Short mmCIF file of N, CA and C in Angstrom, two decimals:
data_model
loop_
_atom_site.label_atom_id
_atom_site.label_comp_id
_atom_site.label_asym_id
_atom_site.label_seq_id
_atom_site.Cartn_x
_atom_site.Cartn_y
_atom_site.Cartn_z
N UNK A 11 41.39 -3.80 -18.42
CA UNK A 11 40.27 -3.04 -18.95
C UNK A 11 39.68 -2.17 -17.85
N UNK A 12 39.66 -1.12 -18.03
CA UNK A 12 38.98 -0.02 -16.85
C UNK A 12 37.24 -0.34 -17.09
N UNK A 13 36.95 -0.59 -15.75
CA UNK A 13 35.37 -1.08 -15.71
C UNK A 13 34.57 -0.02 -15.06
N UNK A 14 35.43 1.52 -15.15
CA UNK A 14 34.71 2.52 -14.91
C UNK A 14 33.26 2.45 -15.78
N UNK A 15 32.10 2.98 -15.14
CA UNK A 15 31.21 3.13 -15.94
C UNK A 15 30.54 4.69 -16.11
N UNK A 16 29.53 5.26 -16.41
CA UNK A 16 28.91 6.49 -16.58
C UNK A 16 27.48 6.22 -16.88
N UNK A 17 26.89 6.44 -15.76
CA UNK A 17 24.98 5.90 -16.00
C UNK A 17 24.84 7.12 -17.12
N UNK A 18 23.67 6.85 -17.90
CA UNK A 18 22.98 7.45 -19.13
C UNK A 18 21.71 6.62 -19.65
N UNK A 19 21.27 7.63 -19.63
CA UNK A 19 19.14 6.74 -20.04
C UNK A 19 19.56 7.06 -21.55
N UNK A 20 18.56 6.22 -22.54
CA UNK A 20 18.79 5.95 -23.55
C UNK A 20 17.81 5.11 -24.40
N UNK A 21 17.44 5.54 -25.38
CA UNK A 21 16.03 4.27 -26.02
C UNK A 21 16.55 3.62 -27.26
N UNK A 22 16.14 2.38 -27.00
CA UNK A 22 16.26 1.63 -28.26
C UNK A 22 15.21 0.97 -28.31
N UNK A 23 15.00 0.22 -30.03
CA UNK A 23 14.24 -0.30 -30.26
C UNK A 23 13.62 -1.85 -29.74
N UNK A 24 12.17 -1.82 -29.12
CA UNK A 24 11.62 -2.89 -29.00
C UNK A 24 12.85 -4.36 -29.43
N UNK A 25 12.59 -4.67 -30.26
CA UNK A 25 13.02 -5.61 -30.79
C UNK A 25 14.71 -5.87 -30.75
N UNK A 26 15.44 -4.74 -30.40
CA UNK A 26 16.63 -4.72 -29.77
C UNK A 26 16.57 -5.31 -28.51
N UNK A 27 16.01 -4.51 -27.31
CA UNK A 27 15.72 -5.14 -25.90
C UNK A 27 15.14 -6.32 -25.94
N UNK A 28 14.18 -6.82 -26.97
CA UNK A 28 13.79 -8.38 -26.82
C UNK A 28 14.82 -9.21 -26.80
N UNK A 29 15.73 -8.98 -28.01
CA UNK A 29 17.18 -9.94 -28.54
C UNK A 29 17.70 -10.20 -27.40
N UNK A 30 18.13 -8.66 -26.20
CA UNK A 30 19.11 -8.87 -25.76
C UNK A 30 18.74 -9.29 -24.39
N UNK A 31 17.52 -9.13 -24.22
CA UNK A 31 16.90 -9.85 -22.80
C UNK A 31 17.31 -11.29 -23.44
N UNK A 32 16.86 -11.70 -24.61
CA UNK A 32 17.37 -13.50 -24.97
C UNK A 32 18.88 -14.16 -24.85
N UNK A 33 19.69 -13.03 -24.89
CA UNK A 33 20.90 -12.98 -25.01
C UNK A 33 21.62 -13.23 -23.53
N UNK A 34 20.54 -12.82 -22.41
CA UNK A 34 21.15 -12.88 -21.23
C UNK A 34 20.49 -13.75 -20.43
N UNK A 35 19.57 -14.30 -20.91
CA UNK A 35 18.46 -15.38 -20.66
C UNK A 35 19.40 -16.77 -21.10
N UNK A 36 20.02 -17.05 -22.53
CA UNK A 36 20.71 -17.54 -22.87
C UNK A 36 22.27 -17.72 -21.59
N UNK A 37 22.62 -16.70 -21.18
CA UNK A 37 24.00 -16.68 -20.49
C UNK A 37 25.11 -15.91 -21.58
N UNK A 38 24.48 -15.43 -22.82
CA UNK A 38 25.48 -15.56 -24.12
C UNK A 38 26.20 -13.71 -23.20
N UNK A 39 25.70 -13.00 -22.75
CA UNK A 39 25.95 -11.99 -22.30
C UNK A 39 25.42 -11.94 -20.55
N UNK A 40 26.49 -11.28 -20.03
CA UNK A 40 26.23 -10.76 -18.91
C UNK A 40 25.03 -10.36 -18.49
N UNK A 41 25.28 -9.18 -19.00
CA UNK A 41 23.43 -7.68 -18.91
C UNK A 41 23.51 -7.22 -19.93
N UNK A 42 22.43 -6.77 -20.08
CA UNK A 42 21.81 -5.89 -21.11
C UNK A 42 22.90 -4.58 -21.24
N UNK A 43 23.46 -4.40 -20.13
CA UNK A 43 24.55 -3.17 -20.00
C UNK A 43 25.77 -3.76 -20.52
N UNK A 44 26.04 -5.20 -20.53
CA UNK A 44 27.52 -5.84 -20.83
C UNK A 44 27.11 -5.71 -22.54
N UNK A 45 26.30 -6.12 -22.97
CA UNK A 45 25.57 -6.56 -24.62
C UNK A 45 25.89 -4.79 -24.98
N UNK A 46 25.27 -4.17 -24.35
CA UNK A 46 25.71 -2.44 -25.37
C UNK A 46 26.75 -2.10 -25.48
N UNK A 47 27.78 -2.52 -24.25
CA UNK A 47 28.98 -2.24 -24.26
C UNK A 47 29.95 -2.96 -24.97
N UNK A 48 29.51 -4.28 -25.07
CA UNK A 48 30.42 -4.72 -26.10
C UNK A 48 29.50 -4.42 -27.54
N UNK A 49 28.31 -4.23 -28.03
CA UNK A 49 27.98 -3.58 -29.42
C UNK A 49 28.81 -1.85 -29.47
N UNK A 50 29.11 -1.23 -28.64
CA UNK A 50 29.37 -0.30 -28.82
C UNK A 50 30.92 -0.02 -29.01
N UNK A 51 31.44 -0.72 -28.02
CA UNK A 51 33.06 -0.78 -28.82
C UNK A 51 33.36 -2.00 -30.30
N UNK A 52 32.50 -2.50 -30.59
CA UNK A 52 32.68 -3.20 -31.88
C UNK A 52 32.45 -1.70 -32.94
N UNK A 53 30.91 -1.12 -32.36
CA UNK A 53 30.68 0.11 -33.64
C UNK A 53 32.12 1.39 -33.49
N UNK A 54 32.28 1.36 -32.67
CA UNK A 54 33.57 2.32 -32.22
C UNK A 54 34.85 1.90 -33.00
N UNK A 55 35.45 0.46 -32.92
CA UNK A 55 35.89 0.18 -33.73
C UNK A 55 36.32 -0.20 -35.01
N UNK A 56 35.01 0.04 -35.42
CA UNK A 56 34.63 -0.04 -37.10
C UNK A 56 34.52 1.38 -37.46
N UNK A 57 34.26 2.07 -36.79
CA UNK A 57 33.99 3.85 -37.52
C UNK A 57 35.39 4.41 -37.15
N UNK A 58 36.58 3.82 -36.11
CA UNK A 58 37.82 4.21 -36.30
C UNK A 58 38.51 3.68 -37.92
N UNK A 59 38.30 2.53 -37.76
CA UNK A 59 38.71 1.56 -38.99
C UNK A 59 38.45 1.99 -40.24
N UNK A 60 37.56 2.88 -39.80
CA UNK A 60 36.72 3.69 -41.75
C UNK A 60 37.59 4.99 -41.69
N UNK A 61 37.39 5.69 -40.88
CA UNK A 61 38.40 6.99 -40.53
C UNK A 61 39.61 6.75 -41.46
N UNK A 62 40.66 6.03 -40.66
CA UNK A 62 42.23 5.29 -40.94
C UNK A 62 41.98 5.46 -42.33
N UNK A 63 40.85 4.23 -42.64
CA UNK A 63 41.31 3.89 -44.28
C UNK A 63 41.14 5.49 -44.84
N UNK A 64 40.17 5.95 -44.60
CA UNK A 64 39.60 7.49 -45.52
C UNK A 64 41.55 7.86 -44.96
N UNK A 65 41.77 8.31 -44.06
CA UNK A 65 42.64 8.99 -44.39
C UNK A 65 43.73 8.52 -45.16
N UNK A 66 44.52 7.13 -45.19
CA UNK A 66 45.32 6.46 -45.55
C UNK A 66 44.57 6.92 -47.48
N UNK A 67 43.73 7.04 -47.89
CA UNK A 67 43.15 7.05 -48.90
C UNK A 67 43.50 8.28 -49.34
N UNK A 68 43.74 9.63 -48.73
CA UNK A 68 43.98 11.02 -48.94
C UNK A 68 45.08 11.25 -48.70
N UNK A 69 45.65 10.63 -47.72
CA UNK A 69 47.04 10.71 -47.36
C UNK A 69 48.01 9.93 -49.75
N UNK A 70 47.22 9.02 -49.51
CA UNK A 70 47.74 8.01 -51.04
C UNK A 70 48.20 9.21 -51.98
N UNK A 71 46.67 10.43 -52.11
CA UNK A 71 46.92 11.04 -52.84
C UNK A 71 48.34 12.41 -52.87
N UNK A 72 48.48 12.15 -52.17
CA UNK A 72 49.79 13.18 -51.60
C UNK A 72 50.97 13.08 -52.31
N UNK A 73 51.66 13.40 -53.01
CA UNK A 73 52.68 13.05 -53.57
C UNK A 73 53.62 13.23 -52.60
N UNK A 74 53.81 14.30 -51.55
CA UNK A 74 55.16 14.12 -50.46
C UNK A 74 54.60 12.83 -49.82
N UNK A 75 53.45 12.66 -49.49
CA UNK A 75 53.65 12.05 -48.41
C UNK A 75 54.03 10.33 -48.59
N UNK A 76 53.47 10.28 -49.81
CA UNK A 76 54.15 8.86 -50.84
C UNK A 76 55.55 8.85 -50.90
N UNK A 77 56.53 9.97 -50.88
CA UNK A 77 57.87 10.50 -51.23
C UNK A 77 58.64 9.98 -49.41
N UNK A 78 57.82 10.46 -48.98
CA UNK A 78 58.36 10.29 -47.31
C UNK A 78 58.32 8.72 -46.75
N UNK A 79 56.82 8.66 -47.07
CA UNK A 79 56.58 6.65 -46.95
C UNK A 79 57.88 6.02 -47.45
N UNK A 80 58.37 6.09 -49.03
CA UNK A 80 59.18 5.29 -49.59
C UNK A 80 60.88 5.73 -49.09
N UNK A 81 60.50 6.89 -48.98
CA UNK A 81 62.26 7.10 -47.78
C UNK A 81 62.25 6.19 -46.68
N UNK A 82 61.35 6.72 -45.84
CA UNK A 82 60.97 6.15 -44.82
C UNK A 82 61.78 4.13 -44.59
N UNK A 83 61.25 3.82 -45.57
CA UNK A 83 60.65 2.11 -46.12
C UNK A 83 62.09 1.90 -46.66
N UNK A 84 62.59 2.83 -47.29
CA UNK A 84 64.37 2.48 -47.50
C UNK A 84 65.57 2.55 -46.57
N UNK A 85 65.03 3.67 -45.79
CA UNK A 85 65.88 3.22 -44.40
C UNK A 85 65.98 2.05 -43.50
N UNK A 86 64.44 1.84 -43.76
CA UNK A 86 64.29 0.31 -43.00
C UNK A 86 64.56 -0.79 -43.59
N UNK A 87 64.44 -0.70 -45.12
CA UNK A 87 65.00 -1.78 -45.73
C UNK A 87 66.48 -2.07 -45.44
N UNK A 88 67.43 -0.49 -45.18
CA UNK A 88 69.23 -0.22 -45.07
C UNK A 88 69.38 -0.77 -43.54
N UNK A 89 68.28 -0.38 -42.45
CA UNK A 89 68.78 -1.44 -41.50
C UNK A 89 68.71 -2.79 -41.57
N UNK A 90 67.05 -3.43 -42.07
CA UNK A 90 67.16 -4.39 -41.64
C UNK A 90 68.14 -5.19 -42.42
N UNK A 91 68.69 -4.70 -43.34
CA UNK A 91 69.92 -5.83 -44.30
C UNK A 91 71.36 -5.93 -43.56
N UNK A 92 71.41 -4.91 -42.13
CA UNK A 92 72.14 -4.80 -41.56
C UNK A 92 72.44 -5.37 -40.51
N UNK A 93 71.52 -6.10 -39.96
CA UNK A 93 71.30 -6.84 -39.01
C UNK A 93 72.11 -8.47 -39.16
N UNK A 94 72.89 -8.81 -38.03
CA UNK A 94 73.32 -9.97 -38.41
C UNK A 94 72.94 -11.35 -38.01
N UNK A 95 73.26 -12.21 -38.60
CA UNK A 95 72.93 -13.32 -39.19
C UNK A 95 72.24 -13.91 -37.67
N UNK A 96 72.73 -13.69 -36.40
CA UNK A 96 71.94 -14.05 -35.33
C UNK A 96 70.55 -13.66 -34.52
N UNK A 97 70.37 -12.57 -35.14
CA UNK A 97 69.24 -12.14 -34.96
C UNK A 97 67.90 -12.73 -35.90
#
């Protein structure tokens, strides 16, 4: 994991900084800087995760691109039946 960082001032709410002062009071987090950074690649990875599906969702509507998937998915079906018995 690259532990490069990039200082940036930033406000959040009261009651955010209370949690997470408890959070590091607790031991449950590092710092207050470890707690954003891991809330922020969780939100990062949920708004990629929504992206994907939206597109996988528009992509559905495509008739080539449904046409290409199922080629695609038959070639792989023609190898993997090809593969022998030791593998």
């Amino acid at each position: 994991v690259d532990m490069q960082s990039v200082k940036m001032t930033t406000n959040i709410r009261p009651e955010y900084k209370k949690q997470l002062n408890e959070l590091v009071e607790s031991k449950v987090i590092a710092s207050i800087t470890d707690g954003l950074n891991q809330a922020i690649e969780l939100f990062l990875k949920e708004k990629k995760k929504q992206q994907y599906i939206i597109r996988m969702e528009e992509a559905a509507k495509d008739k080539e691109f449904i046409m290409r998937t199922m080629l695609s998915q038959k070639d792989f079906d023609t190898i993997e039946t090809g593969v022998s018995a030791e593998w």
